[in-house]
Amino acid sequence: MPELYLYGAGGHGKVVFHAFASQGKIITAFIDDQADRRVCGLPVLSPAEARDIFPRVIHVAIGNNQARHDLQTAWECLGVTAATAIHGRATVYFHTQG
């Protein structure tokens, strides 16, 4: 199974970490511009360090929608697969239109 990385080691990244952990997924590391530290017990790599790691799956855990879209698109162009995080206790409000 490819290694799972979370791009974004801030507040949103920590929430996504716990969502994946609730599914029993193992996250290898975070990727963030502020590297050389640990978050949730995991190392934080710089984007340059992570670029050469294959195979890998990345979930972009950035709160800003446009930044998240741009980063996901850039990583997909490098052949990276996107991971989806859905917490095991997530619910959908019954009046939600879909």
PDB file of C-alpha atoms in Angstrom:
ATOM      1  CA  MET A   1       0.000   0.000   0.000  1.00  0.00           C
ATOM      2  CA  PRO A   2       1.376   3.455  -0.883  1.00  0.00           C
ATOM      3  CA  GLU A   3       2.415   5.716   1.956  1.00  0.00           C
ATOM      4  CA  LEU A   4      -0.090   8.370   3.050  1.00  0.00           C
ATOM      5  CA  TYR A   5       1.060  11.968   3.551  1.00  0.00           C
ATOM      6  CA  LEU A   6      -0.911  14.983   4.729  1.00  0.00           C
ATOM      7  CA  TYR A   7      -0.049  18.271   3.056  1.00  0.00           C
ATOM      8  CA  GLY A   8      -0.622  20.928   5.680  1.00  0.00           C
ATOM      9  CA  ALA A   9       0.517  20.672   9.286  1.00  0.00           C
ATOM     10  CA  GLY A  10      -1.716  23.368  10.764  1.00  0.00           C
ATOM     11  CA  GLY A  11      -5.097  23.112  12.450  1.00  0.00           C
ATOM     12  CA  HIS A  12      -6.879  21.622   9.426  1.00  0.00           C
ATOM     13  CA  GLY A  13      -4.095  19.065   9.003  1.00  0.00           C
ATOM     14  CA  LYS A  14      -4.459  17.949  12.620  1.00  0.00           C
ATOM     15  CA  VAL A  15      -8.213  17.433  12.159  1.00  0.00           C
ATOM     16  CA  VAL A  16      -7.609  15.401   8.988  1.00  0.00           C
ATOM     17  CA  PHE A  17      -4.928  13.382  10.814  1.00  0.00           C
ATOM     18  CA  HIS A  18      -7.508  12.349  13.407  1.00  0.00           C
ATOM     19  CA  ALA A  19     -10.117  11.555  10.724  1.00  0.00           C
ATOM     20  CA  PHE A  20      -7.696   9.167   8.995  1.00  0.00           C
ATOM     21  CA  ALA A  21      -6.579   7.719  12.332  1.00  0.00           C
ATOM     22  CA  SER A  22     -10.239   6.997  13.192  1.00  0.00           C
ATOM     23  CA  GLN A  23     -10.348   4.857  10.028  1.00  0.00           C
ATOM     24  CA  GLY A  24      -7.235   2.949  11.084  1.00  0.00           C
ATOM     25  CA  LYS A  25      -5.119   4.576   8.366  1.00  0.00           C
ATOM     26  CA  ILE A  26      -1.428   5.086   9.032  1.00  0.00           C
ATOM     27  CA  ILE A  27      -0.019   8.466   8.038  1.00  0.00           C
ATOM     28  CA  THR A  28       3.693   8.516   7.205  1.00  0.00           C
ATOM     29  CA  ALA A  29       4.360  12.245   7.610  1.00  0.00           C
ATOM     30  CA  PHE A  30       3.067  15.752   7.137  1.00  0.00           C
ATOM     31  CA  ILE A  31       4.264  18.011   4.316  1.00  0.00           C
ATOM     32  CA  ASP A  32       4.435  21.723   5.020  1.00  0.00           C
ATOM     33  CA  ASP A  33       6.459  24.817   4.143  1.00  0.00           C
ATOM     34  CA  GLN A  34       7.417  24.958   7.831  1.00  0.00           C
ATOM     35  CA  ALA A  35       9.314  21.653   7.937  1.00  0.00           C
ATOM     36  CA  ASP A  36      11.895  20.233  10.367  1.00  0.00           C
ATOM     37  CA  ARG A  37       9.467  19.730  13.246  1.00  0.00           C
ATOM     38  CA  ARG A  38       6.964  17.155  14.459  1.00  0.00           C
ATOM     39  CA  VAL A  39       3.162  17.380  14.507  1.00  0.00           C
ATOM     40  CA  CYS A  40       0.941  14.717  16.087  1.00  0.00           C
ATOM     41  CA  GLY A  41       4.131  12.725  16.637  1.00  0.00           C
ATOM     42  CA  LEU A  42       4.983  12.652  12.919  1.00  0.00           C
ATOM     43  CA  PRO A  43       7.809  14.342  11.037  1.00  0.00           C
ATOM     44  CA  VAL A  44       7.024  17.369   8.868  1.00  0.00           C
ATOM     45  CA  LEU A  45       8.774  17.260   5.490  1.00  0.00           C
ATOM     46  CA  SER A  46       9.254  20.148   3.107  1.00  0.00           C
ATOM     47  CA  PRO A  47       7.483  19.890  -0.286  1.00  0.00           C
ATOM     48  CA  ALA A  48      10.899  19.421  -1.931  1.00  0.00           C
ATOM     49  CA  GLU A  49      11.709  16.469   0.355  1.00  0.00           C
ATOM     50  CA  ALA A  50       8.371  14.803  -0.412  1.00  0.00           C
ATOM     51  CA  ARG A  51       8.548  15.321  -4.172  1.00  0.00           C
ATOM     52  CA  ASP A  52      10.854  12.340  -4.721  1.00  0.00           C
ATOM     53  CA  ILE A  53       8.988   9.802  -2.578  1.00  0.00           C
ATOM     54  CA  PHE A  54       7.068   7.203  -4.628  1.00  0.00           C
ATOM     55  CA  PRO A  55       4.529   5.671  -4.460  1.00  0.00           C
ATOM     56  CA  ARG A  56       2.558   8.007  -2.311  1.00  0.00           C
ATOM     57  CA  VAL A  57      -0.926   9.239  -1.628  1.00  0.00           C
ATOM     58  CA  ILE A  58      -1.473  12.780  -0.414  1.00  0.00           C
ATOM     59  CA  HIS A  59      -4.439  14.470   1.195  1.00  0.00           C
ATOM     60  CA  VAL A  60      -4.185  18.253   0.929  1.00  0.00           C
ATOM     61  CA  ALA A  61      -5.277  19.514   4.345  1.00  0.00           C
ATOM     62  CA  ILE A  62      -5.283  23.264   3.737  1.00  0.00           C
ATOM     63  CA  GLY A  63      -8.338  25.227   4.874  1.00  0.00           C
ATOM     64  CA  ASN A  64      -8.289  27.706   1.972  1.00  0.00           C
ATOM     65  CA  ASN A  65     -10.327  26.168  -0.872  1.00  0.00           C
ATOM     66  CA  GLN A  66      -8.404  27.827  -3.717  1.00  0.00           C
ATOM     67  CA  ALA A  67      -4.997  26.992  -2.229  1.00  0.00           C
ATOM     68  CA  ARG A  68      -6.152  23.405  -1.627  1.00  0.00           C
ATOM     69  CA  HIS A  69      -7.355  23.090  -5.227  1.00  0.00           C
ATOM     70  CA  ASP A  70      -4.137  24.568  -6.646  1.00  0.00           C
ATOM     71  CA  LEU A  71      -1.916  22.283  -4.553  1.00  0.00           C
ATOM     72  CA  GLN A  72      -3.977  19.189  -5.363  1.00  0.00           C
ATOM     73  CA  THR A  73      -3.814  19.972  -9.068  1.00  0.00           C
ATOM     74  CA  ALA A  74      -0.036  20.487  -8.920  1.00  0.00           C
ATOM     75  CA  TRP A  75       0.534  17.199  -7.064  1.00  0.00           C
ATOM     76  CA  GLU A  76      -1.758  15.296  -9.446  1.00  0.00           C
ATOM     77  CA  CYS A  77       0.380  16.587 -12.345  1.00  0.00           C
ATOM     78  CA  LEU A  78       3.337  14.857 -10.634  1.00  0.00           C
ATOM     79  CA  GLY A  79       1.410  11.574 -10.603  1.00  0.00           C
ATOM     80  CA  VAL A  80       0.305  11.697  -6.977  1.00  0.00           C
ATOM     81  CA  THR A  81      -2.963  10.043  -5.999  1.00  0.00           C
ATOM     82  CA  ALA A  82      -5.375  11.991  -3.798  1.00  0.00           C
ATOM     83  CA  ALA A  83      -6.750  10.505  -0.583  1.00  0.00           C
ATOM     84  CA  THR A  84     -10.202  11.296   0.776  1.00  0.00           C
ATOM     85  CA  ALA A  85     -10.766  11.705   4.516  1.00  0.00           C
ATOM     86  CA  ILE A  86     -14.198  10.973   5.932  1.00  0.00           C
ATOM     87  CA  HIS A  87     -14.453  10.644   9.685  1.00  0.00           C
ATOM     88  CA  GLY A  88     -16.185   7.492  10.856  1.00  0.00           C
ATOM     89  CA  ARG A  89     -18.741   9.526  12.802  1.00  0.00           C
ATOM     90  CA  ALA A  90     -19.487  12.008  10.020  1.00  0.00           C
ATOM     91  CA  THR A  91     -23.170  12.628   9.421  1.00  0.00           C
ATOM     92  CA  VAL A  92     -25.156  14.414   6.763  1.00  0.00           C
ATOM     93  CA  TYR A  93     -27.988  16.637   7.928  1.00  0.00           C
ATOM     94  CA  PHE A  94     -31.300  15.169   6.735  1.00  0.00           C
ATOM     95  CA  HIS A  95     -32.363  18.381   4.920  1.00  0.00           C
ATOM     96  CA  THR A  96     -29.185  18.468   2.858  1.00  0.00           C
ATOM     97  CA  GLN A  97     -29.857  18.599  -0.883  1.00  0.00           C
ATOM     98  CA  GLY A  98     -27.636  16.291  -2.903  1.00  0.00           C
TER      99      GLY A  98
END
